[in-house]
Coordinates of C-alpha atoms in Angstrom, one line a residue:
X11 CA 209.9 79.0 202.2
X12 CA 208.9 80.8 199.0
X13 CA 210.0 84.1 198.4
X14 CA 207.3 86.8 198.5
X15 CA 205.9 88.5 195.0
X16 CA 207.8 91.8 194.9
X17 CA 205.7 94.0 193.1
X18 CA 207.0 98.0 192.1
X19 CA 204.6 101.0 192.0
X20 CA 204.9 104.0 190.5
X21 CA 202.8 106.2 188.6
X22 CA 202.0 110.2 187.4
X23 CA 198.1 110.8 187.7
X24 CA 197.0 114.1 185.8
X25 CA 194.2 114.8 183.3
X26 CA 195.4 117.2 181.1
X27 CA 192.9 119.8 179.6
X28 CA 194.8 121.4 176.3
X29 CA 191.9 123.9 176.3
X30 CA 193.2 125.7 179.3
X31 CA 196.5 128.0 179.5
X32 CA 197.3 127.2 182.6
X33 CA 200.3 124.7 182.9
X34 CA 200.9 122.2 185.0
X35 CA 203.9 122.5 187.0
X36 CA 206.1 120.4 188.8
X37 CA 204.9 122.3 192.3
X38 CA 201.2 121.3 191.3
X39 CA 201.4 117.6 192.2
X40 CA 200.7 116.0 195.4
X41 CA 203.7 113.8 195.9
X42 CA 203.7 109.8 197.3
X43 CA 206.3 107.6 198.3
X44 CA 204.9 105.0 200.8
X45 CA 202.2 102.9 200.4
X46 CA 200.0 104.2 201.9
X47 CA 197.1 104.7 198.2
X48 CA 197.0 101.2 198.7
X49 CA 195.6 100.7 202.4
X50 CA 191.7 99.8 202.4
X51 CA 189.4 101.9 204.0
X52 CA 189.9 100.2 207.8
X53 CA 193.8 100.8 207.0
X54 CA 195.0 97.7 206.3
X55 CA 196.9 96.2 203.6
X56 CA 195.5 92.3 203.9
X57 CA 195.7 90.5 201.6
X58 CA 198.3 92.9 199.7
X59 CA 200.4 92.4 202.9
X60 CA 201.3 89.3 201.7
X61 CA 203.4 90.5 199.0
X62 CA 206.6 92.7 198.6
X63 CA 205.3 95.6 197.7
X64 CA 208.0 98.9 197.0
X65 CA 206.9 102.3 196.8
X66 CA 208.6 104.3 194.5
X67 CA 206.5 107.5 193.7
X68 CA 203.5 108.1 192.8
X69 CA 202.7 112.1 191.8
X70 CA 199.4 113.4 191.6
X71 CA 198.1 116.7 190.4
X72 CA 194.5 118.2 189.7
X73 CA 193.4 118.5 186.1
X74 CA 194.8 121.4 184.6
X75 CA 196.8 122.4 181.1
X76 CA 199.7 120.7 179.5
X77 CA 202.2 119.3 181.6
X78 CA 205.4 121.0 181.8
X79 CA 208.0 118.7 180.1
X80 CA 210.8 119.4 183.0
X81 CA 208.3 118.6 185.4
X82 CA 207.3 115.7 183.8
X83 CA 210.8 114.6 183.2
X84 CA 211.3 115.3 186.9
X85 CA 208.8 112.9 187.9
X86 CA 209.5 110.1 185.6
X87 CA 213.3 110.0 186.6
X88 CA 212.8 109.4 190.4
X89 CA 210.3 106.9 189.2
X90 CA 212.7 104.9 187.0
X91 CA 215.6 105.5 189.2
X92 CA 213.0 103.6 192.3
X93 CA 212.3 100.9 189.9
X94 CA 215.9 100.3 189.5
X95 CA 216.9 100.2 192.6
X96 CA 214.2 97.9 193.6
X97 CA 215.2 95.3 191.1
X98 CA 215.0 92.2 190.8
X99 CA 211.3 92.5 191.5
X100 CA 208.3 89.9 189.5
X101 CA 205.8 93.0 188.6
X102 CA 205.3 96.5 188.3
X103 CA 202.0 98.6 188.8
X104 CA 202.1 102.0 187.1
X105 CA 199.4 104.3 188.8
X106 CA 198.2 106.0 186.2
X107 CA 195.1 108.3 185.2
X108 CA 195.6 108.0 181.2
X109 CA 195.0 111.4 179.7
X110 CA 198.0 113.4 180.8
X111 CA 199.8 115.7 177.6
X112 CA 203.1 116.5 178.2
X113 CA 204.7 119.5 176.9
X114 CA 207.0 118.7 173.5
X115 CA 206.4 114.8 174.2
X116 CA 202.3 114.4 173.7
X117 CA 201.0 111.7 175.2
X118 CA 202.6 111.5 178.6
X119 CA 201.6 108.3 180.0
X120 CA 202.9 106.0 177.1
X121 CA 205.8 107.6 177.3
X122 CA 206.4 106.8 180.6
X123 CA 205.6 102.8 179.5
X124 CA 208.1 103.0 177.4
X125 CA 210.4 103.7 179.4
X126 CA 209.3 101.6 181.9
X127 CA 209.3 98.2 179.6
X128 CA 212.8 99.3 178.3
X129 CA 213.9 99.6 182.2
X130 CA 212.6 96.0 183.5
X131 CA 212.6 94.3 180.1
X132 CA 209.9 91.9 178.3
X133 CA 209.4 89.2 181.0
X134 CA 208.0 91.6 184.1
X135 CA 204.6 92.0 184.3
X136 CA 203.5 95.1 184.4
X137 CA 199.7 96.4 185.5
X138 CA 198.3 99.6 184.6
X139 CA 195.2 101.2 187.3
X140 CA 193.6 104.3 185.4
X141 CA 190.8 106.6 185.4
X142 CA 188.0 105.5 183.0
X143 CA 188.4 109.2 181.6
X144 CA 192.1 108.3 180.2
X145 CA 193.0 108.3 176.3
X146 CA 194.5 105.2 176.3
X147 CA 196.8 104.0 172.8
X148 CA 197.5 101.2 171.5
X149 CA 201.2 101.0 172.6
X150 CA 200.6 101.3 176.0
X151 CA 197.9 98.7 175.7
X152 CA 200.7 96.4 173.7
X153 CA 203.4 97.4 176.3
X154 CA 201.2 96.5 179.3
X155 CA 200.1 92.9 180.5
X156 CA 197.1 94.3 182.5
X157 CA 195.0 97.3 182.4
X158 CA 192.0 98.4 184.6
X159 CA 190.0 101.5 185.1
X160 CA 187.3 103.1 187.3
X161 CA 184.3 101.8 186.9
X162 CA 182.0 104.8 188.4
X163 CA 182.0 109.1 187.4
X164 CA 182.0 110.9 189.4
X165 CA 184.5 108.5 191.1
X166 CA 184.1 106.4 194.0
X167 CA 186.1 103.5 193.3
X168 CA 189.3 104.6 192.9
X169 CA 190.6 103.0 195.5
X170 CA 189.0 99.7 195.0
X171 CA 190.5 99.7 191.0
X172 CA 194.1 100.2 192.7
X173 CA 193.4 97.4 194.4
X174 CA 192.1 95.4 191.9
X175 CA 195.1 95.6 189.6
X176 CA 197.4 94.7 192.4
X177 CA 195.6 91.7 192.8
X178 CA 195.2 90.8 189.4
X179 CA 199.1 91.3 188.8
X180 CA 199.7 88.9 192.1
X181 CA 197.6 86.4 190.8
X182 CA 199.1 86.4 187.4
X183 CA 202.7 86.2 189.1
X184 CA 201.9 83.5 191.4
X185 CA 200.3 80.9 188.3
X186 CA 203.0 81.9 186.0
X187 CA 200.3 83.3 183.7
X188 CA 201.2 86.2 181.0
X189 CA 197.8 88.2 180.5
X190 CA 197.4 90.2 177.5
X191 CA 195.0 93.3 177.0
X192 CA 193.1 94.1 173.4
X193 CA 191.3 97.8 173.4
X194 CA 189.1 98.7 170.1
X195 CA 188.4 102.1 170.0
X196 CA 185.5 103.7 168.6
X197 CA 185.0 107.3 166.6
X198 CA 182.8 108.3 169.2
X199 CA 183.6 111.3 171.5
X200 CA 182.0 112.3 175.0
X201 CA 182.0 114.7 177.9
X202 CA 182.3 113.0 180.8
X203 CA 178.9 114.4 181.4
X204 CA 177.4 112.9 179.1
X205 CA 178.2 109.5 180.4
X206 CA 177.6 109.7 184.3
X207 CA 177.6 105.9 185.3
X208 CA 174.4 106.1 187.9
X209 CA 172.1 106.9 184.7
X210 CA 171.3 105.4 181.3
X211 CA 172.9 104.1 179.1
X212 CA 176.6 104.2 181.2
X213 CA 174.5 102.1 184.4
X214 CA 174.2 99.2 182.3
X215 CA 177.2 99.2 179.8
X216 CA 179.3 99.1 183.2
X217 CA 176.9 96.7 185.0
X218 CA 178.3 94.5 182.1
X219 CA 182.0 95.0 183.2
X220 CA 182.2 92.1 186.3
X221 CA 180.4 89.5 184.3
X222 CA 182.7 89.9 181.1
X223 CA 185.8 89.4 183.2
X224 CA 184.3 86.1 184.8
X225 CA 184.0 84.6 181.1
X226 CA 186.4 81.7 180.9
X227 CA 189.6 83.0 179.9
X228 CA 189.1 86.2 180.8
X229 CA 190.5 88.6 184.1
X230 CA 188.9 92.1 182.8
X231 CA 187.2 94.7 181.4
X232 CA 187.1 97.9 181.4
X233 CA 185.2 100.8 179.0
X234 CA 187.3 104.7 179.1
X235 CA 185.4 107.1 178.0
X236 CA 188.2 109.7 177.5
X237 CA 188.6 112.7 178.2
X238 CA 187.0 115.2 175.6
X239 CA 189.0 118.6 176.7
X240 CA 192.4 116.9 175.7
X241 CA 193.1 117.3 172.1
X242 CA 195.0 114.0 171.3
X243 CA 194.9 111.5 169.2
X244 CA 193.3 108.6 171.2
X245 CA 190.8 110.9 172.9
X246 CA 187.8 108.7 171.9
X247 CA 185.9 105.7 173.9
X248 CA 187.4 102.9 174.0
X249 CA 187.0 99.0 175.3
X250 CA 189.6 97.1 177.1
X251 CA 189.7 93.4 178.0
X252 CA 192.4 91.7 179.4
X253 CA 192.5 87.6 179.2
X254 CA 194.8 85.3 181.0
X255 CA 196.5 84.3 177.6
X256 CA 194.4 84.2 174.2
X257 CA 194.8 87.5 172.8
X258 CA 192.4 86.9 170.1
X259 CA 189.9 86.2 173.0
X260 CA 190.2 89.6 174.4
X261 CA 190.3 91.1 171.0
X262 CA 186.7 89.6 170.7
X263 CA 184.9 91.0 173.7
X264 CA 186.7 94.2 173.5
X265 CA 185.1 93.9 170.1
X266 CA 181.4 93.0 171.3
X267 CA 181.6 95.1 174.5
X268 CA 182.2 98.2 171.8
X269 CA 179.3 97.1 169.7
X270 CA 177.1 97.4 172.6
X271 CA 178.3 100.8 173.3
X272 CA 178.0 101.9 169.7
X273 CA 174.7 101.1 169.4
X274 CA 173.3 103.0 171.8
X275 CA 176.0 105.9 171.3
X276 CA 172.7 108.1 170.8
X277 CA 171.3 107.7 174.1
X278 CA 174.8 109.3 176.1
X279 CA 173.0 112.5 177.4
X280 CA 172.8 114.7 180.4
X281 CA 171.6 113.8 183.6
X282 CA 170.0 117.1 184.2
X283 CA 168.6 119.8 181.9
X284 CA 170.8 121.3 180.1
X285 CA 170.5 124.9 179.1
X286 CA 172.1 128.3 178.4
X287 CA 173.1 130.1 181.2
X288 CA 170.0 133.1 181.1
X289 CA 167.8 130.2 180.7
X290 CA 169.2 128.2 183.4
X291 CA 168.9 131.1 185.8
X292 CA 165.4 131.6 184.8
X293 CA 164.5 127.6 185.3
X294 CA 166.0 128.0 188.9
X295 CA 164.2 131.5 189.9
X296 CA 160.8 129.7 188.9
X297 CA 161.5 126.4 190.6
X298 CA 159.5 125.3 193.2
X299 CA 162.3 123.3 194.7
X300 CA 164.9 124.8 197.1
X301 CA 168.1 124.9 196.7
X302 CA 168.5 124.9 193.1
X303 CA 172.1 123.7 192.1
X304 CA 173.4 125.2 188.4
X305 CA 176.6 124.0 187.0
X306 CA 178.6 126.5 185.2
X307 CA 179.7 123.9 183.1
X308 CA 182.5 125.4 180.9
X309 CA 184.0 126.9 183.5
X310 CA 184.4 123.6 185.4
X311 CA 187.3 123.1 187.4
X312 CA 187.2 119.4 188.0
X313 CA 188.1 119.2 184.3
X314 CA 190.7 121.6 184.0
X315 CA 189.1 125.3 183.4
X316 CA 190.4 128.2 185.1
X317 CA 187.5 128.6 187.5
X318 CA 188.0 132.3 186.6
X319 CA 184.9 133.1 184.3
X320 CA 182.5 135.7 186.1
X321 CA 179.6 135.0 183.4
X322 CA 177.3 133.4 186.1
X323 CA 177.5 136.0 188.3
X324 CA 177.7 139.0 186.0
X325 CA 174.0 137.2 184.6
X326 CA 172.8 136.4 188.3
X327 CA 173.1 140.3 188.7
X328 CA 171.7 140.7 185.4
X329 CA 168.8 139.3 186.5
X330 CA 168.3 140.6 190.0
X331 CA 168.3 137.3 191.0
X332 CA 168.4 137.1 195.1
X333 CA 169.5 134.5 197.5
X334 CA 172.1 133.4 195.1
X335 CA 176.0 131.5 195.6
X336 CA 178.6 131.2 193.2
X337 CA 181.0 128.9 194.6
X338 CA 183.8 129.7 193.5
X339 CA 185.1 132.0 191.7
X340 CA 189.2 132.3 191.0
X341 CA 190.4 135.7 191.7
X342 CA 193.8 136.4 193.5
X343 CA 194.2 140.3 193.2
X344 CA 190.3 140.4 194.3
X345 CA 190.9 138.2 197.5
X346 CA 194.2 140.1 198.4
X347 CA 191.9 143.9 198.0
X348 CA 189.6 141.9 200.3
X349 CA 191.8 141.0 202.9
X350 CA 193.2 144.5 202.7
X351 CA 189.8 145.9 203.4
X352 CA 189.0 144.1 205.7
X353 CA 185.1 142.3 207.1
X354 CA 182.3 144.5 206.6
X355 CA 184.0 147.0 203.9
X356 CA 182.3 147.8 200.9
X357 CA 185.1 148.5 197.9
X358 CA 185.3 148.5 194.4
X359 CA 186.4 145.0 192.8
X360 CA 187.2 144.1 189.5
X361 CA 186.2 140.1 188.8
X362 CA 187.5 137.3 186.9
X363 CA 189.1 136.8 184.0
X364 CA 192.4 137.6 185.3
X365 CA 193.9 133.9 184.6
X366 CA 191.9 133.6 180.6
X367 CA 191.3 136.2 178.9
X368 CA 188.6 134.5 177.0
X369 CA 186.5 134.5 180.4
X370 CA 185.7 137.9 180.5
X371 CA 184.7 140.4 180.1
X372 CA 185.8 141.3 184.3
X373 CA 182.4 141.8 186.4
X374 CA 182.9 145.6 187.6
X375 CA 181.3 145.7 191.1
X376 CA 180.9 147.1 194.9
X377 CA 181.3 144.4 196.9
X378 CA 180.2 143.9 200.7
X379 CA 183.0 141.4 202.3
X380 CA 181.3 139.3 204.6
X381 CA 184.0 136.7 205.3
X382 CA 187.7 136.6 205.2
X383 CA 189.0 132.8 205.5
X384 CA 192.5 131.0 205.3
X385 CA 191.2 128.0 204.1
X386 CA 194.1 126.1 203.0
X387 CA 196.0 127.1 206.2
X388 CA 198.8 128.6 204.8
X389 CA 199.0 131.6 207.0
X390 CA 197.5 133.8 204.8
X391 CA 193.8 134.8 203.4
X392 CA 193.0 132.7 200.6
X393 CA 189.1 133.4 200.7
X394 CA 186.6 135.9 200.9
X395 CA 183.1 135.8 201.1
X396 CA 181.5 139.3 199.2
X397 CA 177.9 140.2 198.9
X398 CA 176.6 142.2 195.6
X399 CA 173.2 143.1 195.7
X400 CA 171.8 139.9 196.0
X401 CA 174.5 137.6 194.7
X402 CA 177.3 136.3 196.8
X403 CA 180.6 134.9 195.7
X404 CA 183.4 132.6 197.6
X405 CA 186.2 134.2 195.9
X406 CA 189.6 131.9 195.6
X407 CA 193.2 132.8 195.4
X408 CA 193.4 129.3 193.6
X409 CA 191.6 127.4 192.1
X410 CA 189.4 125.3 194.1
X411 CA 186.5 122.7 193.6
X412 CA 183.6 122.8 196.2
X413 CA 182.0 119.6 195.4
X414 CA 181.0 118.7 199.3
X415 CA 178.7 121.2 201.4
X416 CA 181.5 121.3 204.0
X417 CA 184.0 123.0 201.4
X418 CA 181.2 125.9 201.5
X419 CA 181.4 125.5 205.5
X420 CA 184.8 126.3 205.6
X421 CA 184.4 129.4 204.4
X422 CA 182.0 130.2 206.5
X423 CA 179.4 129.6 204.3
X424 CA 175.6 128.1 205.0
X425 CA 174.5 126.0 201.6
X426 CA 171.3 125.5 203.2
X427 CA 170.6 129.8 203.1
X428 CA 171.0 130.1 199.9
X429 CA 167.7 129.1 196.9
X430 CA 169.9 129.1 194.5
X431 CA 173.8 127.7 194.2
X432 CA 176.0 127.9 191.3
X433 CA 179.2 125.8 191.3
X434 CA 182.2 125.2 188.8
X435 CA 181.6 121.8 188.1
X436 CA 179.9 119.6 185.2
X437 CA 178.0 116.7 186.8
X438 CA 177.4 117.2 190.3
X439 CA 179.1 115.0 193.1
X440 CA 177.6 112.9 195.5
X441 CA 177.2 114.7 198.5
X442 CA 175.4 118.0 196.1
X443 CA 173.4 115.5 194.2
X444 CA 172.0 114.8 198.0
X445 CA 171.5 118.6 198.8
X446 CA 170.1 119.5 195.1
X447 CA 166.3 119.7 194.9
X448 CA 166.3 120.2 191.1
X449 CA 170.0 120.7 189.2
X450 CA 170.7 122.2 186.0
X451 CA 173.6 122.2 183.4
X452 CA 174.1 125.5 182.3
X453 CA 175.9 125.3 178.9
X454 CA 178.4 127.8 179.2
X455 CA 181.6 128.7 177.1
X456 CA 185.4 128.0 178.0
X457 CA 187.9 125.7 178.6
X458 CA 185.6 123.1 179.4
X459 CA 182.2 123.4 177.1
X460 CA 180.1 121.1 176.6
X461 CA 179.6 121.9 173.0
X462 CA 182.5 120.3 171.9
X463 CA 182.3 121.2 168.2
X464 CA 183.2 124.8 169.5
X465 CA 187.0 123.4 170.6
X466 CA 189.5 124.0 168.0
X467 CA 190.6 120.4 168.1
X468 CA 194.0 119.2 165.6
X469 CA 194.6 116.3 166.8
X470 CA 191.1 114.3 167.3
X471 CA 190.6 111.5 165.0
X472 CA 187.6 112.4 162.4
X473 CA 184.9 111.4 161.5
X474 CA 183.6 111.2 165.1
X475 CA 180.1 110.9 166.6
X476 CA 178.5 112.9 167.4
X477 CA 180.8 115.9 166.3
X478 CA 180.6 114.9 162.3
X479 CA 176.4 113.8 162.4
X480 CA 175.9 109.9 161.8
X481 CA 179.2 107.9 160.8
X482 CA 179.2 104.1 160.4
X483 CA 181.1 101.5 162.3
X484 CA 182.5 99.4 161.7
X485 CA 184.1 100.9 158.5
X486 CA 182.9 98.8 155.8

């Protein structure tokens, strides 16, 4: 009876923002060692529970600054030392997102390849799942046999691309097959919000995706957009396709599947109106439509920002806007006065920009607490609700993302009460695109802006489009 394919998974999943000054620390990630990333959605493993498959770890964190290089180097040793141990094995997956920066070392992930490949040698196979918001280079891309990303932001396949490369990597094991990956990268750089994949043009460049990787020859394809808010060199959009065995193959559709993108690299836009933040606020007190969501865009914490900037509620009060959220806002000192107060206290509070300076200035206020919460359960308050004037705020002792109406309900908090609702995110998710009756992208400063040319970039390629006007590529 044949042995079983023993594959090896591992992997560090963080998308670094350089922008921010928080760092990522070893305590931030979410640690994994059992297989359980890999179930499907009714819990089973079939068909992967045909194979050998050894879990080794697999640490994930929330986007945030640089990674901390003894963190990092923490991770990557348990990783390497469950590779080892698990030896001989056929194939290793490496679980990746693709745009992590580690502190003193740069780009985090090919560093981990490298160590990898030097580990298990030239003749394992080795697959790479990633986020299509990674920075990808073209050593990783040599050192790996098999590379595939998410194929939907915001994300809702992740699971399903895990899958995908598992399978792929079987398959390749099983025929004796060596697959080899070509990426071409183009000078052209994009906010993820620019390039949401349910609208024009990202819905049909990645409706091209399947039908490219059922060309003869081929097994995949993948576009990354990148990740704009990390300063590194490979932080542009790129093309990957993987073939069974011609490399010149997949060097020729990565080629024509850039093209396509290039030449419509002037139609990536937002999917809402985008405007300042006054300007925002005045589009959603005249709308007609109820509730009106407004993303405080450079403050967004899905991409790494603090989550700390009070601007949007220092300009709701501006404004004497009424019947107005902002969910969140990142304020531990704020949350602990709170819970010292106690419900149904009016005190003084000082808001925001106690994590980056460059958030502030602090919103001066009286505040009416209306809810005390310990979301997180820790034991301890990590929430408040306050009322000012018209304006309430979910204040955080960390940072948190409420991009579902029932992280609002757990702090005791009705979305549907409120006309308008401002949140710390770029594009909206799923379940706020539902609730939103009109949205709009308020173009604010921080960490995470929108107007890129703003971002004191040193290590982004240049020329790139749109950042440097009209460029031509190919270079002639």
């Amino acid at each position: 009876m044949a042995q079983p394919i023993r594959i090896v998974i591992g992997g560090i999943l963080h998308e670094t923002n350089s922008f921010t000054p928080l760092p990522t620390r070893y305590a931030d990630f979410e640690l994994s060692r059992d297989l359980g990333r890999y179930a499907d959605e009714a819990g089973s493993m079939a068909p992967l529970n045909t194979l050998d498959l050894v879990a080794t770890l697999v640490a994930s964190a929330g986007p945030g600054g640089i990674v901390q290089r003894s963190a990092y180097e923490q991770l990557k040793a348990e990783i390497l030392s469950g590779i080892a141990q698990a030896l001989p094995a056929d194939g290793v997956l490496l679980d990746l997102h693709g745009a992590m920066e580690v502190e003193e070392i740069g780009d985090g992930e090919t560093d981990l390849m490298r160590a990898v490949r030097a580990l298990v040698g030239e003749n394992i196979l080795i697959a790479v799942s990633l986020d299509l918001h990674g920075n990808i280079s073209p050593e990783l891309v040599d050192s790996a046999n098999i590379l595939t990303a998410y194929r939907t932001a915001p994300h809702r396949d992740a699971p399903a691309t895990r899958r995908r490369a598992l399978l792929l990597l079987a398959d390749a094991i099983a025929q004796g097959q060596r697959p080899c990956a070509a990426m071409v990268k183009l000078p052209l750089v994009l906010p993820g919000e620019a390039a949401v994949t349910d609208v024009e043009p990202s819905r049909s460049l990645y409706a091209q995706l399947p039908a490219i990787a059922q060309v003869s020859g081929l097994l995949d394809a993948s576009i990354m957009i990148g990740c704009a808010w990390t300063d590194s060199p490979y932080a542009t959009v790129s093309t990957i396709v993987v073939a069974r065995s011609d490399a010149k193959l997949a060097q020729r559709h990565a080629h024509e599947l850039a093209a396509s993108i290039w030449t419509r690299r002037a139609e990536f836009g937002y999917s809402v109106e985008a405007l300042g933040i006054d300007a925002a606020i005045a589009a959603a007190q005249h709308s007609l439509a109820r509730p009106v969501y407004i993303s405080d865009s450079g403050d967004n914490v899905t991409a790494g920002a603090p989550g700390d900037s009070p601007l949007a509620a220092a300009r709701l009060l501006a404004t004497n806007t009424t019947n107005a959220l902002v969910a969140g806002l990142v304020d531990a000192q704020a949350v602990h006065d709170c819970a010292t107060a106690g419900v149904g206290a009016t005190i003084a509070l000082q808001l925001g920009a106690g994590i980056d300076p460059r958030s502030g200035p602090r919103l001066n206020c009286q505040a009416l607490i209306k809810q005390l919460r310990d979301v997180s359960d820790s034991g301890q308050i990590d929430t408040a609700v306050v009322q000012i004037h018209g304006v309430e705020i979910i204040l955080t002792a960390e940072r948190r993302a409420f991009t579902e109406r029932k992280d609002m309900r757990a702090c005791e908090v009705d979305p549907d009460a409120y006309a308008i609702i401002v949140v710390k995110l770029g594009y909206l998710f799923p379940d706020l695109v539902a609730h939103a009756k009109h949205a709009i992208m308020a173009l604010t400063p921080g960490a995470t802006t929108l107007q890129l040319n703003t971002l004191p970039y040193q290590q982004l390629p240049r020329p790139a489009y749109p950042l440097d006007g009209e460029i031509s590529w190919p270079n002639p």
